mmCIF file of C-alpha atoms in Angstrom:
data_model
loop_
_atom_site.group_PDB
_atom_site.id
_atom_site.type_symbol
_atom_site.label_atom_id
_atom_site.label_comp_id
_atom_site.label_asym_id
_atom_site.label_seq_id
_atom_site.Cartn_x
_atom_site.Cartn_y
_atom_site.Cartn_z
ATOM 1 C CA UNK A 1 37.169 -55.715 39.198
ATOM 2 C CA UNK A 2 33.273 -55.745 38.496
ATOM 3 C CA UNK A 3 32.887 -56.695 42.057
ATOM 4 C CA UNK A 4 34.506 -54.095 43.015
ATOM 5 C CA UNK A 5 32.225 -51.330 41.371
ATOM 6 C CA UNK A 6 29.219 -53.180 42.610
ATOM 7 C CA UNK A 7 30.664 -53.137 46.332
ATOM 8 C CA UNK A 8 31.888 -49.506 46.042
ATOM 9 C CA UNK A 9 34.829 -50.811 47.051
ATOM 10 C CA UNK A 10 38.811 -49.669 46.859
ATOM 11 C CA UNK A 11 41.613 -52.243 47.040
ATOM 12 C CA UNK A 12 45.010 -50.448 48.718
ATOM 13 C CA UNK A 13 48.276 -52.761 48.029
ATOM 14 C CA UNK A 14 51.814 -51.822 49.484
ATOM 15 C CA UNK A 15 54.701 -52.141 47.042
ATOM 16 C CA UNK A 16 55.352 -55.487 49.179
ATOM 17 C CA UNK A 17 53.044 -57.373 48.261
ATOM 18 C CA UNK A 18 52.611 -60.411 45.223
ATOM 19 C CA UNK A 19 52.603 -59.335 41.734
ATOM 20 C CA UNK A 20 49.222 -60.741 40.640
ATOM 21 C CA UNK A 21 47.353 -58.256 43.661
ATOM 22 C CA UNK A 22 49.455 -55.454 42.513
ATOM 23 C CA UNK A 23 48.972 -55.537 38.991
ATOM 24 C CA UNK A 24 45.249 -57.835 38.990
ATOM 25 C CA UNK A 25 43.234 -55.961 41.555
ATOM 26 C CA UNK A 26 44.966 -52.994 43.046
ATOM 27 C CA UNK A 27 43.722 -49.695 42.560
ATOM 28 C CA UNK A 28 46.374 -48.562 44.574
ATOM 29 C CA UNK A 29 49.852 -49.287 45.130
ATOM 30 C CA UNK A 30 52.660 -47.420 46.976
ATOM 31 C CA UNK A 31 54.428 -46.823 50.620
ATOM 32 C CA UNK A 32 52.992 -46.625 53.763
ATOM 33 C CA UNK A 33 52.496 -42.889 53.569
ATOM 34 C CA UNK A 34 51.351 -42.797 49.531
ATOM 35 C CA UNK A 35 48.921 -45.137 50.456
ATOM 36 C CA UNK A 36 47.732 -43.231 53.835
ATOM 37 C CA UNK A 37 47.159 -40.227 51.537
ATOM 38 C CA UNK A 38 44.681 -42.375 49.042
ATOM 39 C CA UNK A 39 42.907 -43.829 52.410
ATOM 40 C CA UNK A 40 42.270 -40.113 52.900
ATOM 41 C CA UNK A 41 40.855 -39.063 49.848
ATOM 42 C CA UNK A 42 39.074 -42.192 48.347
ATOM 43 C CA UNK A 43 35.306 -41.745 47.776
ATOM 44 C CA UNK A 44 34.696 -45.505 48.319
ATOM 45 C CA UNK A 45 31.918 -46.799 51.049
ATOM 46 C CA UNK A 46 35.170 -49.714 51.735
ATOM 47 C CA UNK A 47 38.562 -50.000 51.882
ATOM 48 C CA UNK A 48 40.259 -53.678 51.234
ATOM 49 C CA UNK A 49 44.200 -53.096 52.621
ATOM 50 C CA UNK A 50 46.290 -55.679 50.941
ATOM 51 C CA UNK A 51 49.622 -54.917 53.504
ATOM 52 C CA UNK A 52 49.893 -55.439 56.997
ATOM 53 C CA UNK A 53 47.311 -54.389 59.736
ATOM 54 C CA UNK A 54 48.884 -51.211 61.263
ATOM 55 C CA UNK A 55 48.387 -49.425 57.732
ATOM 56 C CA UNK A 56 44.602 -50.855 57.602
ATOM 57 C CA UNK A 57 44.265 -49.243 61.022
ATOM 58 C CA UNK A 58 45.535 -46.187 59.856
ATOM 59 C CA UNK A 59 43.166 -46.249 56.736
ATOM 60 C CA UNK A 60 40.757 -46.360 59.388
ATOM 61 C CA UNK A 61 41.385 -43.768 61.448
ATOM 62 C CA UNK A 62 41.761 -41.914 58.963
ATOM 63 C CA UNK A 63 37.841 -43.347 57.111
ATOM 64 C CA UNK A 64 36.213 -43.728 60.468
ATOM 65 C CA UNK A 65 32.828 -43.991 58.326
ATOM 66 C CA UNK A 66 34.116 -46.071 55.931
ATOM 67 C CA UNK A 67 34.972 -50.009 56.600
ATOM 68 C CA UNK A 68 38.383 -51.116 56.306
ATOM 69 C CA UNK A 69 39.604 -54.887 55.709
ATOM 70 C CA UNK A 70 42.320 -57.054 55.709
ATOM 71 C CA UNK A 71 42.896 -59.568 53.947
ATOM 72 C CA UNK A 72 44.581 -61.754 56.162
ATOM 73 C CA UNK A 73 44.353 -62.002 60.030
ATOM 74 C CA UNK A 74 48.058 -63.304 59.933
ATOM 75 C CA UNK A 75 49.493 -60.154 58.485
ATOM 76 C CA UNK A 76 51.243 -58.583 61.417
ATOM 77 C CA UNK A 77 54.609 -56.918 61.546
ATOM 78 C CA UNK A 78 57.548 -57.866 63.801
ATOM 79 C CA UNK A 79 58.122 -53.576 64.363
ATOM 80 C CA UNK A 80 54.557 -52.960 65.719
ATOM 81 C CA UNK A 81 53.940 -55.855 67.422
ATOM 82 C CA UNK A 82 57.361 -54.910 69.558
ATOM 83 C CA UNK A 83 55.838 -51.544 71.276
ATOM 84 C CA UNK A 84 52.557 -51.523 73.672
ATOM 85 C CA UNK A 85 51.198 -48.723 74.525
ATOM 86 C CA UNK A 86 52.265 -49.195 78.243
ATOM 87 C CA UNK A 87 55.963 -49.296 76.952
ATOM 88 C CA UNK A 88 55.449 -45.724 75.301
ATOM 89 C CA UNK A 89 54.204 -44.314 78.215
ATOM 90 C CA UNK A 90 56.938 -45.354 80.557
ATOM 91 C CA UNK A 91 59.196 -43.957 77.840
ATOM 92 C CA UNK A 92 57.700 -40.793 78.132
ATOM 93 C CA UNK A 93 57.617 -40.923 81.809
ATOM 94 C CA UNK A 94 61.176 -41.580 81.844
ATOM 95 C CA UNK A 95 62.079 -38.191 79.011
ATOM 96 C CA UNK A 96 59.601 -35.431 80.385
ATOM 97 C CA UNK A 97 58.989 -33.213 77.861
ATOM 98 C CA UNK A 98 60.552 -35.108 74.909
ATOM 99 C CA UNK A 99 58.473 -35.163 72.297
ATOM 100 C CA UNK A 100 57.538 -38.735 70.530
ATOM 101 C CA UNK A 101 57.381 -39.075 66.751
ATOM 102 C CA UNK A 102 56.508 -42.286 66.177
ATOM 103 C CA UNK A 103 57.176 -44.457 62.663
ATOM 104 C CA UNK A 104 53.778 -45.379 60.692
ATOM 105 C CA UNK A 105 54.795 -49.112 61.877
ATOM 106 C CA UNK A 106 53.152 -48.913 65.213
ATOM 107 C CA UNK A 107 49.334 -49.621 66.792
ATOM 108 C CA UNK A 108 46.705 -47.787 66.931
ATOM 109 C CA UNK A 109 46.893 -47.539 70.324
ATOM 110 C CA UNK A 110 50.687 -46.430 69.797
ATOM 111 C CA UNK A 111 49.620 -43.457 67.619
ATOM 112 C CA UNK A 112 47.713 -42.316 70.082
ATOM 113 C CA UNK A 113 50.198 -41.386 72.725
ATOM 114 C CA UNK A 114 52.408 -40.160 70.081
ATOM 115 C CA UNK A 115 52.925 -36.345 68.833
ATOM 116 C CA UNK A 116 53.106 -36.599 65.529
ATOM 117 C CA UNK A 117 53.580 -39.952 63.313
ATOM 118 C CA UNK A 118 56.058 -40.399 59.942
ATOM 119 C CA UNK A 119 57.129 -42.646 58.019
ATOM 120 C CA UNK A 120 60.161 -43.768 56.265
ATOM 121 C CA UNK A 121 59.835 -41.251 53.767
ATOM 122 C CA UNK A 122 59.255 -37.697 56.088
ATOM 123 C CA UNK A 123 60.876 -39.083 58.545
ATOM 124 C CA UNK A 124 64.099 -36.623 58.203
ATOM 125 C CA UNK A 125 61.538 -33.404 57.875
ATOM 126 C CA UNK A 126 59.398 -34.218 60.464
ATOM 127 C CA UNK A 127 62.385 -34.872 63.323
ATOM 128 C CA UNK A 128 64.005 -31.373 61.980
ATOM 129 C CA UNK A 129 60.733 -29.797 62.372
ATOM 130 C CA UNK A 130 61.346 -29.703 66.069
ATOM 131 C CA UNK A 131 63.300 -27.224 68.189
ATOM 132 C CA UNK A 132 64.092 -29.763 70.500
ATOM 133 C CA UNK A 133 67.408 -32.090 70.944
ATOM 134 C CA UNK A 134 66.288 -35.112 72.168
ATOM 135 C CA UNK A 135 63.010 -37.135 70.677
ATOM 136 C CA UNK A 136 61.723 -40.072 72.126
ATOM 137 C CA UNK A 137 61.793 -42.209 68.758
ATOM 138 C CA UNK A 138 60.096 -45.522 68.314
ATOM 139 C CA UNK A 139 60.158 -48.207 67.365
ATOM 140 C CA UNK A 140 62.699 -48.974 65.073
ATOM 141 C CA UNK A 141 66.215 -49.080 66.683
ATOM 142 C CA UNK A 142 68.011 -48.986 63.245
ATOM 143 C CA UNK A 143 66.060 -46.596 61.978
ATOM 144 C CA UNK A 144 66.170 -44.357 64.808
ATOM 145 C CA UNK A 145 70.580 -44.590 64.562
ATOM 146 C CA UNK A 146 70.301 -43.807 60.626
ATOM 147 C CA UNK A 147 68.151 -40.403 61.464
ATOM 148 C CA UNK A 148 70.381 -39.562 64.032
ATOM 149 C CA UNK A 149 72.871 -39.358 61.342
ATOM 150 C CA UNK A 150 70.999 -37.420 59.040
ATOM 151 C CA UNK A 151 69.554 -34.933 61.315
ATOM 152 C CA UNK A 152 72.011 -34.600 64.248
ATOM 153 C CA UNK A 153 68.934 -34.705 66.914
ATOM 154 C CA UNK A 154 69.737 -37.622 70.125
ATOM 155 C CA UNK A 155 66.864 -39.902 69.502
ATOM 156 C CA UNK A 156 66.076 -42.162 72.484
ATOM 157 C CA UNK A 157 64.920 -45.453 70.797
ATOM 158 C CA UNK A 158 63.014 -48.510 71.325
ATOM 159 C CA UNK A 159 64.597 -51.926 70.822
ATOM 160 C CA UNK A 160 62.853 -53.351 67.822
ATOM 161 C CA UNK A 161 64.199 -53.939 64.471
ATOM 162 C CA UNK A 162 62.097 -55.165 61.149
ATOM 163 C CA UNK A 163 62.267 -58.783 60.733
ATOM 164 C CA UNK A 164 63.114 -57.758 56.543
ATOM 165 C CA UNK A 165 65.731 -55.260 57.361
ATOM 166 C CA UNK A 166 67.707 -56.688 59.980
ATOM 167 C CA UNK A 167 70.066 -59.376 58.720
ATOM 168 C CA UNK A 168 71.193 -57.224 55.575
ATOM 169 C CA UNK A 169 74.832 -57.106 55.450
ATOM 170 C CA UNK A 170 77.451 -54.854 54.606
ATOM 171 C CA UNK A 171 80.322 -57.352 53.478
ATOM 172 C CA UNK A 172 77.963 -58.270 50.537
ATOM 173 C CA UNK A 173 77.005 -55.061 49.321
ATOM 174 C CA UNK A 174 80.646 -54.462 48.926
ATOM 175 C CA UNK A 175 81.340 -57.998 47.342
ATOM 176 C CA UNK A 176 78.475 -56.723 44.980
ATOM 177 C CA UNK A 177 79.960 -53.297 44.399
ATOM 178 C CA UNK A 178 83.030 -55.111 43.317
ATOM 179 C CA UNK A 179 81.618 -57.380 40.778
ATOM 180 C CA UNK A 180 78.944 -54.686 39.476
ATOM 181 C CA UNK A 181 80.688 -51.629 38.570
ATOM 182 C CA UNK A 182 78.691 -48.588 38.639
ATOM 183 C CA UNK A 183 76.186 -50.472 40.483
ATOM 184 C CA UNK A 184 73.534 -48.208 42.843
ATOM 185 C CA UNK A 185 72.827 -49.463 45.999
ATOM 186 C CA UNK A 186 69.418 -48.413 47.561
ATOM 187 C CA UNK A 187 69.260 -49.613 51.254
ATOM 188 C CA UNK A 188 65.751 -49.200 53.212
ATOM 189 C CA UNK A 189 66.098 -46.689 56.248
ATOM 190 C CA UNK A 190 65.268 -49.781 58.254
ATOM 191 C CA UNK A 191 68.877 -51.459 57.370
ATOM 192 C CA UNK A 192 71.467 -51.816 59.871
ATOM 193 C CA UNK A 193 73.443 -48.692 60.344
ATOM 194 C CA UNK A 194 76.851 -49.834 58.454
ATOM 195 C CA UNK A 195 74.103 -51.190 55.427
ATOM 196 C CA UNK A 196 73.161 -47.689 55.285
ATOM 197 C CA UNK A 197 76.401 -46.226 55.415
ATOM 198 C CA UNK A 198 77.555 -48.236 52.497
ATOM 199 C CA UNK A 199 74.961 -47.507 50.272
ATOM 200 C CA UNK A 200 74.506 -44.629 47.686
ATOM 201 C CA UNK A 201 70.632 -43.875 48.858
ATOM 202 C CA UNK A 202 69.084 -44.639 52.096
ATOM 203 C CA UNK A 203 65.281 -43.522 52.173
ATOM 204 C CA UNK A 204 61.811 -45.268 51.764
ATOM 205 C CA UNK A 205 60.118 -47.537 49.265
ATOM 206 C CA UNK A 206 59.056 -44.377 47.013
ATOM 207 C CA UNK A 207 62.030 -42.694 47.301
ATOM 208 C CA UNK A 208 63.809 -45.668 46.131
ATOM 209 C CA UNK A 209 61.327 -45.912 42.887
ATOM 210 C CA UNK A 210 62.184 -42.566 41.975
ATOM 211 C CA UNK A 211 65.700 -42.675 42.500
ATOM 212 C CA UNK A 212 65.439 -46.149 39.962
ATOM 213 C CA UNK A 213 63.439 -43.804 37.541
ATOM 214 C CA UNK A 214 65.755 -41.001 37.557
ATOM 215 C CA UNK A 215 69.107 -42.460 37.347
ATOM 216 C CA UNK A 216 71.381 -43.432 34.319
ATOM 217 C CA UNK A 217 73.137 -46.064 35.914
ATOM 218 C CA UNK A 218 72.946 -49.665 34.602
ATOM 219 C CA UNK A 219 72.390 -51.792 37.517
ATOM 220 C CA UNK A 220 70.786 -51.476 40.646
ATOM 221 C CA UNK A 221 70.674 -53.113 44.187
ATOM 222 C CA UNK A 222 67.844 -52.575 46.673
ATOM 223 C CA UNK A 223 68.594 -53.147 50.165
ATOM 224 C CA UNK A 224 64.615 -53.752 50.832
ATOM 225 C CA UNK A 225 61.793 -56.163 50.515
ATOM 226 C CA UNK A 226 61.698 -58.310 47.246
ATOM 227 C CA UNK A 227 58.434 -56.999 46.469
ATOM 228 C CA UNK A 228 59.719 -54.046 45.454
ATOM 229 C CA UNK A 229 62.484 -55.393 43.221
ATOM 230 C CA UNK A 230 59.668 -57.244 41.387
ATOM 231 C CA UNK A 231 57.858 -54.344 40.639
ATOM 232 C CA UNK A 232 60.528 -52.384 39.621
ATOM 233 C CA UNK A 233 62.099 -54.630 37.672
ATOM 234 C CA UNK A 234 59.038 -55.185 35.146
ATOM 235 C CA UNK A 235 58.739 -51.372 35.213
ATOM 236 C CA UNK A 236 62.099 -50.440 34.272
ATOM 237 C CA UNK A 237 62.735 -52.358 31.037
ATOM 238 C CA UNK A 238 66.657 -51.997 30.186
ATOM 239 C CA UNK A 239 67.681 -51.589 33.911
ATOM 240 C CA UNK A 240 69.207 -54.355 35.881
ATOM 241 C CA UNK A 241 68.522 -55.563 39.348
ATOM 242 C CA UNK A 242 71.533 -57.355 41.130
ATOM 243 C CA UNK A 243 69.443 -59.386 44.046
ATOM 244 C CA UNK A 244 69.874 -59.226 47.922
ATOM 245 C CA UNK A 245 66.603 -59.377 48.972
ATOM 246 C CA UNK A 246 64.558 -60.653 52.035
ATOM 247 C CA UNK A 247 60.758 -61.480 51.411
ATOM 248 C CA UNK A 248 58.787 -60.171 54.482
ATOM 249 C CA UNK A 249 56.110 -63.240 55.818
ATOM 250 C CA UNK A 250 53.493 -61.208 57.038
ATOM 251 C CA UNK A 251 53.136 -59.306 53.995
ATOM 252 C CA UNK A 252 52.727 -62.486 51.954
ATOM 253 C CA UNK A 253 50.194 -63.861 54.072
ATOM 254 C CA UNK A 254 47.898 -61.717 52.000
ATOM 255 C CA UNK A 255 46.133 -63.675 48.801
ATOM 256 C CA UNK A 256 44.261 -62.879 45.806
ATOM 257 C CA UNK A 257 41.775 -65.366 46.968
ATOM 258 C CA UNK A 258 41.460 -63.498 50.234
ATOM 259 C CA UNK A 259 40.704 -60.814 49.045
ATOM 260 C CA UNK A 260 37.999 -62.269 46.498
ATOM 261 C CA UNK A 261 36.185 -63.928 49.479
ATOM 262 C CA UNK A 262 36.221 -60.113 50.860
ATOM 263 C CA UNK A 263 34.305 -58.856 47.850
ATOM 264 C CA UNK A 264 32.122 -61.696 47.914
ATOM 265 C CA UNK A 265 31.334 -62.237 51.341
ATOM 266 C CA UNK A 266 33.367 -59.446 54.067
ATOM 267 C CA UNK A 267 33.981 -61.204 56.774
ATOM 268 C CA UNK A 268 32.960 -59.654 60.689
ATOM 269 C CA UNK A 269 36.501 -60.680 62.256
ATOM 270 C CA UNK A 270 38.885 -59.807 59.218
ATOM 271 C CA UNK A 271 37.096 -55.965 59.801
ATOM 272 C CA UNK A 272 39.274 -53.291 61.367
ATOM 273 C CA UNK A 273 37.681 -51.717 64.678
ATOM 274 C CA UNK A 274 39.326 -49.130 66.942
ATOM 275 C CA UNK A 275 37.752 -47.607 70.271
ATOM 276 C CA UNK A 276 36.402 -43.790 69.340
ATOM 277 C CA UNK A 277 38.486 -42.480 72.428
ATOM 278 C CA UNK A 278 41.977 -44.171 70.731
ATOM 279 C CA UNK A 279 41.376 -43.330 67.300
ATOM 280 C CA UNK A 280 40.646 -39.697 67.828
ATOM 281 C CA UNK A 281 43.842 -39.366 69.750
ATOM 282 C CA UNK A 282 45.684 -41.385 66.932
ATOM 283 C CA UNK A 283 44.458 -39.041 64.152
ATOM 284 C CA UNK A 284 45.828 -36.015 65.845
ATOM 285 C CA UNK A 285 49.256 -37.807 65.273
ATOM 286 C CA UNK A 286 48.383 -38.792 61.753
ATOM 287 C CA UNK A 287 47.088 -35.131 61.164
ATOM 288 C CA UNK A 288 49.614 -33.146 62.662
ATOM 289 C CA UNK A 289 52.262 -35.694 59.981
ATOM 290 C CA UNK A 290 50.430 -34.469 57.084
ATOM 291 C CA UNK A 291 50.820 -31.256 57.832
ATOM 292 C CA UNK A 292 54.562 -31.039 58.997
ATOM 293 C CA UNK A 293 55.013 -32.950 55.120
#
């Protein structure tokens, strides 16, 4: 932490990631879009993203002054890995006119042939917000099928699903709703359709903390990342947490000691660089999000 005021230097950490970075270094912790809003605003000369690198990128784009690092190379994500650039724009060339909203979880490069961006929590708003039918929607399959239902717009989809999300299933949230009565089950807009369908709240990582903070209900079961049960758990003192999680292994590539040697000594290739031409394009998408939220 001293280093930190001597570097003018901010350290973002998604709800994801280890509990000794959360509650040892982060000055920040939250979803992808809490944590896009604190890029925005912070004062510091540079930005350490604990997460994965499509939200350092966006920190960026959204700081172009300011340097942005991660603290692991190895901290991908399986959702905006599976979308180029090229793909979106055959997309498009295959839906004239549709317009593209495109989930937070996607490249730089990805943002920038997108209309507007969201993520898991405006999502919803942002689809309604448009007069048209059909949306080109990408990437996340599941995701895509879960806002169909909630906002009765035809979203054509790409085929990627989140490495965390996927494999949730709906036979065991039942078995659980069966030996936990009165249980709440909070299932990640990411999930599997029927996952979604069988919980009591589908929505993002926020939404799912203040659902935990505003409900009487005894025990609770988050369809997510086991980050976020972790953090939750130690915040909510006389609320229990019934386990099905999945631990996501790009967002624990990141270390404390990483992001020491940062302070210490940044290192040239762990520093986030876009092309001026992409970035520009990518924060009208950004942009346009904030205000449609």
């Amino acid at each position: 932490n001293r280093l930190k005021k001597e570097k003018n230097a901010v350290i973002l950490a998604h709800s994801y990631q280890t509990p000794d970075i959360i509650y040892g270094v982060a000055d920040f912790t939250g979803d992808s879009y809490g944590l896009s809003l604190q890029a925005k605003k912070t004062s510091a000369n540079t930005i350490i993203f604990s997460g994965v690198r499509f939200m350092a990128e966006t920190a960026k784009i959204l700081n172009p002054d300011k340097r942005v690092y991660v603290p692991s190379l190895e901290a991908g994500c399986s959702l905006a890995d599976a979308i180029s650039a090229k793909d979106l724009r055959e997309l498009k060339r295959k839906h004239p006119g549709a317009p593209v909203v495109c989930y937070v979880n996607t490249s730089a490069e990805v943002k920038a042939e997108s209309d507007v961006c969201c993520t898991s929590a405006n999502a919803a708003k942002i689809i309604k917000s448009f007069p048209e039918k059909e949306i080109i929607f990408v990437p996340d399959e599941f995701m895509a099928k879960n806002l169909e239902r909630e906002t009765g717009k035809k979203l054509i989809s790409w085929s990627a699903r989140c490495v965390v999300h996927q494999d949730f299933d709906r036979g065991k949230i039942q078995a659980v709703k069966e030996r936990f009565p009165g249980i709440k089950v909070l299932a990640h807009s990411e999930c599997p359709p029927a996952v979604a369908q069988a919980a009591d709240m589908v929505g993002g990582t926020t939404d799912m903390e203040r659902y935990v903070k505003g409900s009487d209900a005894p025990s609770f079961m988050l369809v997510t990342e086991c980050g976020l049960s972790d953090r939750l758990r130690s915040e909510n003192s006389g609320k229990e947490f019934v386990g099905m999680c999945s631990l996501c292994p790009y967002m624990k590539k990141n270390s404390l000691s990483q992001i020491l040697e940062l302070l210490q000594k940044p290192a040239k290739e762990k520093e986030i660089t876009i092309p001026a031409s992409v970035a520009a394009k990518a924060k009208k998408a950004l942009d346009r999000m904030f205000e449609l939220s």
